[in-house]
Structures are given as structure tokens and as C-alpha cells.
XYZ file of C-alpha atoms in Angstrom:
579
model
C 0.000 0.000 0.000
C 2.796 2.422 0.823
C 4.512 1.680 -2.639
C 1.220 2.473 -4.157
C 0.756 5.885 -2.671
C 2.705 7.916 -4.086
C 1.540 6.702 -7.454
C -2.120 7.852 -6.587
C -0.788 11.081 -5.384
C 0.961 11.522 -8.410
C -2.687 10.925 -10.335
C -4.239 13.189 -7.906
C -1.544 15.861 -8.722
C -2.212 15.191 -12.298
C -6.278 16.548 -13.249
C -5.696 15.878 -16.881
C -5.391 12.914 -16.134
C -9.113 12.143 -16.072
C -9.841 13.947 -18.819
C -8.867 9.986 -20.657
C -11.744 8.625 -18.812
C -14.873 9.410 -20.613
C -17.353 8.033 -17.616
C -15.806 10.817 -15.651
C -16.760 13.542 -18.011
C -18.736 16.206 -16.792
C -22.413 16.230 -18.480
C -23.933 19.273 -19.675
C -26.600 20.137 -17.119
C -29.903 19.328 -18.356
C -31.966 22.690 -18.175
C -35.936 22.465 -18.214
C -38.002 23.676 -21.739
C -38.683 26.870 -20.411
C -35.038 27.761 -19.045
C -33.584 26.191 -21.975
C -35.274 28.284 -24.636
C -36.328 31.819 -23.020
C -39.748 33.003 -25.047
C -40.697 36.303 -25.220
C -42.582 38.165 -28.439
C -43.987 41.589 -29.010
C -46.481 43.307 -31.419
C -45.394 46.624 -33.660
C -49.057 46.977 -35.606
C -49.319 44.136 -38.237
C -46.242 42.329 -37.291
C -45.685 39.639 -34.657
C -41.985 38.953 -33.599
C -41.481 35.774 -31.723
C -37.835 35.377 -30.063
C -36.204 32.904 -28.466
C -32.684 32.882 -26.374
C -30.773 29.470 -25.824
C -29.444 28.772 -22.398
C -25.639 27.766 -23.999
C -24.297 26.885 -27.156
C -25.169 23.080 -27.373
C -28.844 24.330 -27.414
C -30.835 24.965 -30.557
C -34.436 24.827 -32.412
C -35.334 23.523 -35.301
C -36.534 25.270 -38.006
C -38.691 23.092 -39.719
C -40.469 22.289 -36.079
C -42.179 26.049 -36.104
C -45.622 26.005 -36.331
C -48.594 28.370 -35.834
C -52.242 27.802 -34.969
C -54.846 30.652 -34.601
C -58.320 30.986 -32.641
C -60.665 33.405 -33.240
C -60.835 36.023 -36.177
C -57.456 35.947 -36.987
C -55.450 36.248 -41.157
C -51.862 35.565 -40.905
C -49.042 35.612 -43.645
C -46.411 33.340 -44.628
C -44.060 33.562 -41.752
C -40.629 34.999 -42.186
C -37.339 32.913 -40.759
C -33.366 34.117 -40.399
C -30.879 32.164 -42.258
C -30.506 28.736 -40.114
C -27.685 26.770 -40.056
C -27.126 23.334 -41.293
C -26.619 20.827 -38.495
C -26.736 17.238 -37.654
C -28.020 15.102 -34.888
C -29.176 11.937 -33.814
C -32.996 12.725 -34.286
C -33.314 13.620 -37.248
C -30.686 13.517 -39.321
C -29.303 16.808 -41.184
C -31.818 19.695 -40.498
C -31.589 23.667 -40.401
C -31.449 24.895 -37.154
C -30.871 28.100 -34.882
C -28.078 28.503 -31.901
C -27.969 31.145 -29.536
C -31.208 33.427 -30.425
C -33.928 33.487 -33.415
C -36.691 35.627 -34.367
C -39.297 34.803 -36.491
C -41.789 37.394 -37.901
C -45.242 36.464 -38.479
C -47.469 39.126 -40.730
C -51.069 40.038 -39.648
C -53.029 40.494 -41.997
C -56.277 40.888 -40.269
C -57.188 39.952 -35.983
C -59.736 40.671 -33.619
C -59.075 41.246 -29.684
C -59.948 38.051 -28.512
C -57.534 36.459 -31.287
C -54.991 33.965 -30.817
C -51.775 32.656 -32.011
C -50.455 29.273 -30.726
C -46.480 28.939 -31.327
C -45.106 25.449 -31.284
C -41.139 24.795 -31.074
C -38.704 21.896 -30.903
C -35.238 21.670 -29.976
C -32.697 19.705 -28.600
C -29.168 19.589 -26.309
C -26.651 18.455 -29.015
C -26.163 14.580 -28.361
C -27.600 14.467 -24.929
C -31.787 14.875 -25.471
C -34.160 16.361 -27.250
C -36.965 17.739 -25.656
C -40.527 17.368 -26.698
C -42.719 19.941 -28.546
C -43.713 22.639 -26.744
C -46.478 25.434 -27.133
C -46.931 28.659 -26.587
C -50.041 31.260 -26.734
C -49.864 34.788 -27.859
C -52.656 37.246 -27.029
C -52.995 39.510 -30.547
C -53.971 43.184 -30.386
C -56.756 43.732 -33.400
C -55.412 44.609 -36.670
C -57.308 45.894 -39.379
C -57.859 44.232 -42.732
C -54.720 45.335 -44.573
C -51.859 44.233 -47.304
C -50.400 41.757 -44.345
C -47.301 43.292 -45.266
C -44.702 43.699 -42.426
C -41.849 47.031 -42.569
C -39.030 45.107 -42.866
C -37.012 41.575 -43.093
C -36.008 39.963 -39.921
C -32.258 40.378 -39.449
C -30.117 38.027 -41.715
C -32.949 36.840 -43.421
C -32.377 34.582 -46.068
C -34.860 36.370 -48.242
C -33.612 39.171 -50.597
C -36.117 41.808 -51.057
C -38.978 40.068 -48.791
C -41.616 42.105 -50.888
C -42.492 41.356 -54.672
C -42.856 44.147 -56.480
C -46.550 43.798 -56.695
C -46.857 43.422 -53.037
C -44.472 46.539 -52.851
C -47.340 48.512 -54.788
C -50.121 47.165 -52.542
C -49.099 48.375 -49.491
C -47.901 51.844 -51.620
C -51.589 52.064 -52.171
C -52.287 51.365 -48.365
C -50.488 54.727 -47.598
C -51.399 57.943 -47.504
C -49.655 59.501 -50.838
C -52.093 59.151 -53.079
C -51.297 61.333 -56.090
C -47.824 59.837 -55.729
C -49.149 56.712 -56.009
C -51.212 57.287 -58.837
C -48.268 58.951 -60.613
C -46.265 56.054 -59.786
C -48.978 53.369 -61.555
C -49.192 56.081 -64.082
C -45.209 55.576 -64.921
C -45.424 51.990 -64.769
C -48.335 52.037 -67.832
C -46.442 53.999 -69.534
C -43.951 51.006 -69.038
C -46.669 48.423 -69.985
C -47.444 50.397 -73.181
C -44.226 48.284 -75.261
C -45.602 44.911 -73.938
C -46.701 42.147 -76.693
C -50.371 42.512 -75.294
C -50.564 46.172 -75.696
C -48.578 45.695 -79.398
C -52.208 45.262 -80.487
C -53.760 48.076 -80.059
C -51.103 50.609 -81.898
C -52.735 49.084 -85.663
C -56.321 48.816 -84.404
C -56.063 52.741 -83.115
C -54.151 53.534 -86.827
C -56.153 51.941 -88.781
C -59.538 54.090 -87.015
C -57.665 57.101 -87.714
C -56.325 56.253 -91.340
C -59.840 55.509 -92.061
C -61.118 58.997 -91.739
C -58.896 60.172 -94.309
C -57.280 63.777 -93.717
C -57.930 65.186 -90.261
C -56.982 68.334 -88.219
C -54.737 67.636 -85.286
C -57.684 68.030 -82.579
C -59.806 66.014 -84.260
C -57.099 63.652 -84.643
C -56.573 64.132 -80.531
C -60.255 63.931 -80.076
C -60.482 59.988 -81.668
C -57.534 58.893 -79.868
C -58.827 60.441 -76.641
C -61.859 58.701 -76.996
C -60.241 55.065 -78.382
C -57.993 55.045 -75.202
C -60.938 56.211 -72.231
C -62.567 53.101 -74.190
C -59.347 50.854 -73.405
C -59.098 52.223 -69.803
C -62.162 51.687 -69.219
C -62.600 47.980 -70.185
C -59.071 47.537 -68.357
C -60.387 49.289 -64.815
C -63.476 46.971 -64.806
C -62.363 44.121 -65.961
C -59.432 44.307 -63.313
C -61.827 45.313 -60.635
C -63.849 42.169 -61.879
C -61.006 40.049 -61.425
C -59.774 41.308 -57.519
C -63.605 40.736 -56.683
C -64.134 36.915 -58.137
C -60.881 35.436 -59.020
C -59.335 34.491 -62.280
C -61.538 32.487 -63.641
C -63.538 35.693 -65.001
C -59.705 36.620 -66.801
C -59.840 33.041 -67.719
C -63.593 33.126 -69.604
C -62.592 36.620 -71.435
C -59.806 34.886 -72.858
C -61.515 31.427 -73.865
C -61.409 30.275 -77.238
C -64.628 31.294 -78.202
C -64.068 34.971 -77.323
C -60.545 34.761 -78.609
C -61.939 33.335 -81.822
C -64.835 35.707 -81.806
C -62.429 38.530 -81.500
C -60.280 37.423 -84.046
C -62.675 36.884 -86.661
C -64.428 40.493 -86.000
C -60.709 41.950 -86.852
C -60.452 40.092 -89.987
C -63.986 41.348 -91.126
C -63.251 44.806 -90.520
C -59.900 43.774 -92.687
C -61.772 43.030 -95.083
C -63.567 46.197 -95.328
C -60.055 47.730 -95.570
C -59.760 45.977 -98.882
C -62.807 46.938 -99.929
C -64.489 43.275 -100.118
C -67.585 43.856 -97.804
C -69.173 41.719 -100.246
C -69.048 38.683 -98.441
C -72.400 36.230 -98.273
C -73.085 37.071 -94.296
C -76.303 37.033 -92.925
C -77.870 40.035 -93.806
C -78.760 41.231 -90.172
C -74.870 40.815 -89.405
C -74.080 42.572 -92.595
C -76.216 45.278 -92.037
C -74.677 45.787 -88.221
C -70.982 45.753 -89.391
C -71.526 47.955 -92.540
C -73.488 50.370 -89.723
C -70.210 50.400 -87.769
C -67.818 50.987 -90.214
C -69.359 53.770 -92.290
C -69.959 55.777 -88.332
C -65.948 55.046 -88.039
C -65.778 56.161 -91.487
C -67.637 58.968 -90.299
C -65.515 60.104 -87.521
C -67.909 58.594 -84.741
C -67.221 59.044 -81.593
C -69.319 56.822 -80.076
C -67.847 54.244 -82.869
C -64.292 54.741 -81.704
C -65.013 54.382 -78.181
C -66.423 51.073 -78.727
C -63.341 49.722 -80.501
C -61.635 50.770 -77.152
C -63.292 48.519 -75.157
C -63.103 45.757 -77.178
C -59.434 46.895 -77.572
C -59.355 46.498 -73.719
C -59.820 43.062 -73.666
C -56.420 42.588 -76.203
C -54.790 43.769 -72.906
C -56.273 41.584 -70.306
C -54.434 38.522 -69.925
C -51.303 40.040 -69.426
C -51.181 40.077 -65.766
C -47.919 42.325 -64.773
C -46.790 43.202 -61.181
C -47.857 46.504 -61.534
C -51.484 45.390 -62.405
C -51.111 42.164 -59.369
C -50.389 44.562 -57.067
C -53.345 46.597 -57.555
C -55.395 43.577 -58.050
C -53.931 42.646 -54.805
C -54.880 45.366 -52.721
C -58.381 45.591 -53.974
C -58.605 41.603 -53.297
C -57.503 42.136 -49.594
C -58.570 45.411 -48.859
C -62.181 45.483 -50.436
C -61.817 49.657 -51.171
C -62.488 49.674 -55.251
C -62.939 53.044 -55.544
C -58.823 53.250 -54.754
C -57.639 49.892 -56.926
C -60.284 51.112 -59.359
C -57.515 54.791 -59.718
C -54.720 52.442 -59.983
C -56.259 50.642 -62.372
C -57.302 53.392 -64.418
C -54.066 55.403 -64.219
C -51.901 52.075 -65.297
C -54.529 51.921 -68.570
C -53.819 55.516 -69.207
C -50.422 55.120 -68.780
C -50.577 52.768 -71.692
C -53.041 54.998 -73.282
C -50.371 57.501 -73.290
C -48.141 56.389 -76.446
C -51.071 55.359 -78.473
C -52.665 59.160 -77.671
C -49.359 60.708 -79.381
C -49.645 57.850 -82.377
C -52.945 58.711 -83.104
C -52.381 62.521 -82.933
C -49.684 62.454 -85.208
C -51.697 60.355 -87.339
C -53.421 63.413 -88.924
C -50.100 65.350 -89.583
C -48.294 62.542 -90.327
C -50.625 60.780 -93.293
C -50.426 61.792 -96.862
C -52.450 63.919 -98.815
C -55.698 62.416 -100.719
C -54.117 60.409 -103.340
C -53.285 56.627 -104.484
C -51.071 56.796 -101.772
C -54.027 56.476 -99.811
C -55.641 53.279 -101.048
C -52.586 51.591 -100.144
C -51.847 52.849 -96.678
C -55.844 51.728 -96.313
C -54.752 48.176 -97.520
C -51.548 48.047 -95.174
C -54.290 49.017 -92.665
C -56.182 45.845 -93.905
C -52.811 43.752 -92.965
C -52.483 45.474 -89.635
C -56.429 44.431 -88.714
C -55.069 40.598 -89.992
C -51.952 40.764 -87.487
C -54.356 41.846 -84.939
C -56.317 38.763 -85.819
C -53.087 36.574 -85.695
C -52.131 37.776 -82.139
C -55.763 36.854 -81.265
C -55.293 32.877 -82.320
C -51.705 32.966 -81.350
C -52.760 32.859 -77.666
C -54.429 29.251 -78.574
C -52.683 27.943 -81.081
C -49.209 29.209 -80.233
C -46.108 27.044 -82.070
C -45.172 26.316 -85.524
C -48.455 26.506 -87.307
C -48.906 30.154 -85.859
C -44.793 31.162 -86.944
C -46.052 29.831 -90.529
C -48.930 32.342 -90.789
C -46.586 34.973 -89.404
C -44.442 34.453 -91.799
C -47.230 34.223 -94.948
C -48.588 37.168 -93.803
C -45.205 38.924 -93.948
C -44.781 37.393 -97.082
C -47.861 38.802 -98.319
C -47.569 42.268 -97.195
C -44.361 42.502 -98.780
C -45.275 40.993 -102.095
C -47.923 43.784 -102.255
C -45.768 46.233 -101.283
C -43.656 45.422 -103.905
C -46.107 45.194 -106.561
C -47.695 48.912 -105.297
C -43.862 50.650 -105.673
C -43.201 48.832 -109.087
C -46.134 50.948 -110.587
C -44.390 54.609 -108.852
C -41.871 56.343 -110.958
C -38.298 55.501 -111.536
C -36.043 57.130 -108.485
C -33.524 56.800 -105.785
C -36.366 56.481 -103.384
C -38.051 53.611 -105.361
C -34.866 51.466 -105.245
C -34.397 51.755 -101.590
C -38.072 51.061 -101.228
C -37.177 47.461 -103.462
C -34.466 46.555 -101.758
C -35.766 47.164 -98.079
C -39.059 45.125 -99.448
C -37.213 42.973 -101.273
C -35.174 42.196 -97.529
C -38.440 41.994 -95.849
C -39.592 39.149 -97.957
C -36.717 37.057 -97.600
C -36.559 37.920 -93.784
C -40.544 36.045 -93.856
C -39.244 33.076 -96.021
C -36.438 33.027 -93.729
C -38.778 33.212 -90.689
C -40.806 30.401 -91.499
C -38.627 28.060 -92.287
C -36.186 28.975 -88.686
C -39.794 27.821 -87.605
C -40.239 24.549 -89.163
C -36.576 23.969 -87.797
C -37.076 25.330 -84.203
C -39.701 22.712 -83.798
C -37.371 19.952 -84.629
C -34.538 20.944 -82.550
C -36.192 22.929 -79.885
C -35.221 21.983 -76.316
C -37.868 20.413 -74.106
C -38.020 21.847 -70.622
C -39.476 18.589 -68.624
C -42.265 19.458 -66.491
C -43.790 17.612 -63.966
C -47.401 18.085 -64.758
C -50.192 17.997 -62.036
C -54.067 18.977 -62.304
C -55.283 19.088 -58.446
C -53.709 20.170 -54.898
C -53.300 16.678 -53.576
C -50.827 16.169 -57.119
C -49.023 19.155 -55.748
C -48.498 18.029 -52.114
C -47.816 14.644 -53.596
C -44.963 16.192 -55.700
C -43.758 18.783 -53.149
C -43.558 15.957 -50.661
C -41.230 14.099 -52.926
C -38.984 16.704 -53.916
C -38.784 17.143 -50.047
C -37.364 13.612 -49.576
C -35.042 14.373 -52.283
C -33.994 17.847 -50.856
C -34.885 19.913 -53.637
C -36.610 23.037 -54.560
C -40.308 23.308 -56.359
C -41.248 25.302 -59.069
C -44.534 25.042 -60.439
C -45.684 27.145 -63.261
C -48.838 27.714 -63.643
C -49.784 28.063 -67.494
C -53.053 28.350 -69.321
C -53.412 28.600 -73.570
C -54.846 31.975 -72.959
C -51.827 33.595 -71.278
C -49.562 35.093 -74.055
C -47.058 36.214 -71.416
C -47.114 32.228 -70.138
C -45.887 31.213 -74.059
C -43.254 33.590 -73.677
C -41.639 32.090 -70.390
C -42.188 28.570 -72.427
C -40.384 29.480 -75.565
C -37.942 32.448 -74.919
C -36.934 31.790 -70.954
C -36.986 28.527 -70.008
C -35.380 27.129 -72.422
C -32.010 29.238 -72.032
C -29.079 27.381 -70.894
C -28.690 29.860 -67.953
C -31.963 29.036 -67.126
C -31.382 25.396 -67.387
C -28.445 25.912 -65.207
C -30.670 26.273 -62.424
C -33.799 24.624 -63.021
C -31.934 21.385 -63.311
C -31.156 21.504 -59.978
C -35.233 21.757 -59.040
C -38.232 19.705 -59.564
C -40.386 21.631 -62.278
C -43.961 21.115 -61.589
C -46.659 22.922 -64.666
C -50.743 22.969 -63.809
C -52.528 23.911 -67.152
C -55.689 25.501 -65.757
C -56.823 26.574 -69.475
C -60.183 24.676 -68.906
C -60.486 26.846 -65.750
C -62.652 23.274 -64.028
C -63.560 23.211 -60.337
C -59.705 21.740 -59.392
C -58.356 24.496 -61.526
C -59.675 27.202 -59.312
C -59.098 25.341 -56.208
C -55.292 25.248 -57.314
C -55.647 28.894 -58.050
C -57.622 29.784 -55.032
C -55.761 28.176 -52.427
C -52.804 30.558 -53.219
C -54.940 33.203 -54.083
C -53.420 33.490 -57.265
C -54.919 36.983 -59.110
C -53.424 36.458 -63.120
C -51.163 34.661 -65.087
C -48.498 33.828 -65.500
C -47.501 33.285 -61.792
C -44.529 30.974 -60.689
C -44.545 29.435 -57.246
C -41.808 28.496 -55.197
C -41.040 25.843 -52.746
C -37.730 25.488 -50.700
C -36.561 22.128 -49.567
C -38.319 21.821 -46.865
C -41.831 22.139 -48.569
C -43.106 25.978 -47.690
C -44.320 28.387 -50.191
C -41.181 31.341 -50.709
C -44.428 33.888 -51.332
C -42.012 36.486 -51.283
C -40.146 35.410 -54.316
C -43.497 34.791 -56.315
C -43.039 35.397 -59.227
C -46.088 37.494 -61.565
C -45.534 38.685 -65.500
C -42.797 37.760 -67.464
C -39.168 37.594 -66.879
C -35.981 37.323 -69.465
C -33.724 34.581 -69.202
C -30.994 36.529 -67.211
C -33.410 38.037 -64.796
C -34.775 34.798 -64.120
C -31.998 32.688 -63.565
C -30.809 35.408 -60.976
C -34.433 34.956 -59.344
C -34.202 31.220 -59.601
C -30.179 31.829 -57.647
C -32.255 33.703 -54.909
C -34.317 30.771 -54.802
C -31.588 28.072 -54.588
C -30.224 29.966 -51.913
C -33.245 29.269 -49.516
């Protein structure tokens, strides 16, 4: 024993020593729920913050464990989370999670007094326990019906610019600037005006004003005044129309048989351009459209203001974040009288362009000649194009490139053949060779077309029909820890073709959407599941992407509403990769 004791002093004198001897460890002390993660939240007006503070550093939630129950009359947003880190534990496997202190910001958009919010939270002592779910109530203070939209990003929030643009110019018209707000939807028509939907309306409103022959600049003013209040008008209602029911009144003004209705009516007045009104109609029909052309052909005012508003309804599938975020604020707010001034000052915004075209119309025409018969048959061509833009929102693809490209053919041939008969000059031969250019450029056009559609990349969507096929899918893009993207397209959404031929298929585009799951919901027939789809994400106009991280929740702050270029889009779809 005495030969031993030095030996254990020696041990004793020694504390590292222990340190070898794991069963001697000291273990982390074991704190209760409450001590281990410190609640505590406050209200600021139509934002909830919810905060918790981690006893020590082997402490932490998870972030995918958050979840929020209300009782009572209570609206909230999606809620808005920090950047978590990636971490991984015995539970579950990898998962985000917070250390040391999180706050998560829950929008309001609407509560009563007695309204509730239950919080429940998980977390865990890294590799000791994890402790069970635990709630918490909050008591709400009421909040008035309003955009839901909160003044700022959490700290170190994962989500760059938290507010779409359209929800950005909802809660502009929730403040108190009004004429600054109208000037600013004002601006943003102006904007609009060089969109493909609007591209319509610049022949329709020069063809009206060709077809009066030679007028005085006020008069001129005076029919393009009227043509656009027409326009704006059908715009504001139809827009109002849409924040009150939904999109499935867009949807049924841009069916086939309105399209094809619509289209047809421009290639009769065409025809009247070429002077073939001669047509076996039925007489009553006959009667009505010879009764409307000779009262435009008459200057009428009440005639041009009815080709407005069935100009307005060229413009009313493109849904734009401009026009969403007035759509938006009427849909949430219920005060029509305001969306309904957006509305109008976006159409007369577009208005604004067309106003000066058809103003400078009377100036700019020539003098009473054989000049004239031909500008009145290029009008003829511009009525057909009209016509074409019509059907190309249902029949978009090759067959539609290979009208484009006859009807370019045919407007140049007759261009050709009306400059052959003018006299010899300078002017003549740069009028053949520019025609002469223009044909080949429609040959050339058509067949690019024929090829395109033989070599054309195929973005592979997943495609789904009903809300269970997108849980289905968003659950198993979950399990394979990817991101969602589901695009919702109908045939009667130009600005939907456009993402389908001229964005997605870009190989920056690509770059990124091969890394997601790509889920596409036609809801052309517009059925009962359709507008459930729609519905449940209160979805105001097309086209409108949809985002889903990893983990399965909707990113409605990086919604995405109108159309976007390739590069634009693949730096959305980075923001998106990022979450």
C-alpha cells in the first residue's frame, strides 16, 4: 500500500489525467423547456416577432419544427425565418437549425381582440436529449384588414427583397400619398405600353384614324382620346372584376370562343379595308358591321369608343406586377374606388403612347391620293396581325410562326407590286431593296420555324391537375432535398408562351432549373380543381410561378407574376436556390 501511494498522489496531482476517462466527463446540465429556450414576443401593428434565447451553445431549435395555430378572427401571412444553419443530430438527421437566439416574424393580416396565435417549437441539447414539442399562446392586439405586409425583413434573413414588387405597390396604395401613387402606376403604364399585349392596339387605333382620311390635329386628338378612355375603361373593370371573383372571369374573357370571336371580327373589318364587304353574311350581321364601319368612317365618336373597349380586352391577360399589385390590394382590402384609380391610371399610362400615335396620325398621313388606297390596304394587314395575335394565344407554335411568316410574305409581295407601278427614283430602289429584304426575312422566318420545332429543347415538367398532385410532388422533392417550381400556365396567357419558348429554355436558365423539380398545372379549362389550385394561393393572373424550398413551404415572397428574361430569371431562380 505504501509503494502504491505515491503513485495515486501523483494521479491526484495530475487533473488531466481524467480527462482519458470518458465516464468521468462532466455532463452538460440538463436545463428544463422553459429555461432552456427563453420566449418572449412583441407586437409593432401588423407584425408579430417571436424570439427565443438558448441557455448555452449546445442548445438549438429547429426550423422546420415552427408552427402556428390561430383561434378566433385571426389572417396571418407566410411567416418569415433568419438564415438557419445546417446541423446534424441523432434525431433527425441533417436539419436547419438556430443557436444562440432566433426571431421569427409572423405578418397580420387581419385579428380581432380576442384572437390567438399558438407557437409550437422543438429543440434539442446536441447529443444528450431532445426535448418534446412545446407550445406557446400569444394574445394579438386587433389589426385591421390590410396588405399583411410587415416594414421590414427579420435580421439576416435569407430572403432578398422580402416584398415582390406587386406586393411593394399594394401596401404603396395602403399609404397615404395618393397622387404619388397614382403617378407612380401612371409611370409603370407607360412602361406596360411596349408589352406584346398592348402591341395590339397601336394598328387597331391607326387603322380608325387612317380611315377617316385627312384630319386636323384636334380632331385627330379627339379619336384617340376617346379610343384610349374606351381601353381604360374595359381595363379598370375588368381588373376590378377580377380582384372581386378570381381568375376564372380573366380566364372566360380569354376562352377560345371569345378569342376566336375577337379574331374573326378583326379580320372582317380587314376586309372592309380591302374593300371586299361583299361577303355572303347574314344580312342582319351585314347590315350591323356595314353600320359600324361607315360611323368610323364617319368620324364617330361613339364608334371609336367602342373599338376601345373591345381593344381592352387585347390587354387583359397580361397580368404584370404593376397590375397584381393593384389587383392585390383591392382583393384584400375590399376599397375599389382606390384599386379602381390604380387601375385606371396604369390603362392611361398605356393609353399615353397610343394618344401621341394617333395625334400624329393626322399630320403625319399623306395627302388624298393613291397613296391612300394603299396605306388603307396596309391598314387591312395590320387588322389581320391583330387577328393573328388573337389565335396565337391558342394555337401558339409552328403553325402560328407559318402564318406569321405568310402574312409577312404577303404584305411585302404587295408592297412590292404597289412601288413597281411609282416612278423611276432613288427612293423607289431603296423602297425594293428594303421590301425585297423583308420578304426574304418572312421566307427566312418560317422556315427557322419549321426547324425550331425539330430541334427545340424540351423543358421537362412535372405536370399535375389538383392540390393533392401538388403536395404529392412537393412531398417528394422534399425527400429528395430539392426546390419546387410550379408554373402555372393556361393557352390563354400570351405572357405564359413567352416564359415557355424564350426563358426557359435558355441554358442559364437550365443551369438552375436542373437543380429543381419543375412542376406545370394547365388551368386553361379553368374546371372546379383548376380554381381550387388557383384559389388556395390566391393566385390573381397569369403567368404566376410558385416556389417551394426544400423543406416544402411556399417562398411567397419570391413569387413570381408577368414575365421575366432569361438573365433576370436565372438570378431569381439563384435567390431561390439559396433558400
Amino acid at each position: 500500500m505504501k509503494r502504491l501511494l505515491p503513485f495515486l498522489l501523483m494521479l491526484l496531482a495530475s487533473g488531466h489525467a481524467f480527462a482519458n476517462f470518458s465516464f468521468l466527463k462532466q455532463e452538460p446540465q440538463v436545463l428544463p423547456v422553459e429555461e432552456a429556450y427563453t420566449f418572449d414576443f412583441g407586437q409593432q401593428d401588423n407584425r408579430l416577432e417571436l424570439s427565443w434565447a438558448m441557455a448555452g451553445k449546445d442548445y438549438y431549435l429547429y426550423q422546420e419544427k415552427f408552427s402556428f395555430e390561430t383561434e378566433g378572427e385571426v389572417v396571418l401571412g407566410e411567416p418569415l425565418y433568419p438564415t438557419p444553419q445546417n446541423h446534424f443530430d441523432d434525431w433527425f438527421g441533417d436539419q436547419p437549425v438556430y443557436f444562440d437566439q432566433v426571431t421569427v416574424t409572423l405578418p397580420i393580416l387581419q385579428a380581432s381582440d380576442d384572437a390567438t396565435v399558438t407557437v409550437t417549437y422543438q429543440g434539442c441539447l446536441d447529443g444528450i436529449l431532445c426535448y418534446p414539442p412545446t407550445k406557446k399562446t400569444v394574445f394579438l392586439n386587433a389589426v385591421a384588414k390590410n396588405s399583411g405586409l410587415t416594414a421590414q425583413t427579420p435580421t439576416g434573413s435569407s430572403i432578398e427583397g422580402a416584398q415582390t414588387q406587386q406586393d411593394g405597390l399594394a401596401a404603396m396604395l395602403a399609404g397615404d400619398s395618393l397622387w404619388l401613387t397614382l403617378a407612380t402606376f401612371l409611370g409603370l403604364g407607360v412602361l406596360l405600353a411596349f408589352t406584346p399585349c398592348v402591341f395590339p392596339m397601336y394598328p387597331i387605333l391607326t387603322s380608325i384614324i387612317g380611315g377617316q382620311g385627312k384630319l386636323t390635329t384636334s380632331k385627330a386628338f379627339a379619336l384617340s382620346f376617346t379610343y384610349v378612355q374606351g381601353m381604360a375603361l374595359t381595363y379598370t373593370l375588368l381588373g376590378l372584376v377580377v380582384a372581386s371573383a378570381g381568375v376564372k372571369y380573366q380566364a372566360a374573357l380569354q376562352s377560345p370562343a371569345v378569342l376566336i370571336s375577337l379574331a374573326v371580327l378583326f379580320v372582317v373589318l380587314s376586309l372592309s379595308m380591302f374593300g371586299l364587304y361583299n361577303l355572303q353574311l347574314p344580312a342582319a350581321l351585314q347590315n350591323r358591321l356595314n353600320q359600324a364601319q361607315n360611323q368610323q368612317r364617319g368620324g364617330s365618336f361613339a364608334g371609336v369608343f367602342i373599338m376601345g373597349l373591345i381593344s381592352g380586352l387585347v390587354a387583359s391577360p397580361c397580368t404584370t406586377a404593376p397590375l397584381s399589385g393593384a389587383l392585390i390590394y383591392v382583393a384584400q382590402s375590399g376599397d375599389t374606388l382606390l384599386g379602381g384609380a390604380a387601375l385606371y391610371a396604369l390603362s392611361m399610362g398605356m393609353g399615353l403612347p397610343l394618344l401621341m400615335l394617333g395625334t400624329s396620325g393626322g399630320k403625319l398621313l399623306p395627302k388624298a391620293g393613291p397613296w391612300m388606297e394603299t396605306i388603307k390596304h396596309v391598314f387591312g394587314f395590320l387588322m389581320i396581325a391583330v387577328a393573328l395575335m388573337m389565335l396565337d394565344r391558342l394555337y401558339a407554335g409552328m403553325v402560328l410562326d407559318l402564318l406569321w411568316a405568310l402574312w409577312g410574305v404577303a404584305l411585302a409581295a404587295y408592297l412590292l407590286l404597289a412601288n413597281k407601278k411609282t416612278a423611276f427614283s432613288w427612293l423607289k430602289m431603296a423602297r425594293t431593296v428594303l421590301l425585297s429584304l423583308g420578304l426574304l426575312g418572312s421566307v427566312s422566318y418560317g422556315l427557322h420555324a419549321v426547324m425550331e420545332q425539330e430541334s427545340a429543347h424540351q423543358v421537362e415538367f412535372v405536370y399535375i391537375k389538383s392540390l393533392d398532385d401538388l403536395n404529392r410532388e412537393v412531398a417528394k422533392a422534399n425527400a429528395e432535398g430539392k426546390a419546387v417550381m410550379l408554373d402555372l400556365y393556361a393557352d390563354w396567357c400570351v405572357a405564359c408562351k413567352e416564359f415557355e419558348h424564350k426563358t426557359f429554355p435558355k441554358s442559364e436558365v437550365r443551369e438552375r432549373t436542373d437543380n429543381m423539380v419543375l412542376l406545370q398545372a394547365d388551368v386553361t379549362a379553368n374546371d372546379v380543381q383548376d380554381i381550387e389550385l388557383l384559389e388556395s394561393y390566391r393566385v390573381l393572373g397569369l403567368p404566376t410561378l410558385l416556389f417551394f424550398s426544400p423543406e416544402g413551404n411556399e417562398l411567397s415572397q419570391l413569387r413570381v407574376t408577368g414575365f421575366m428574361g432569361p438573365r433576370p430569371f436565372a438570378e431569381h431562380l439563384d435567390r431561390v436556390l439559396k433558400q
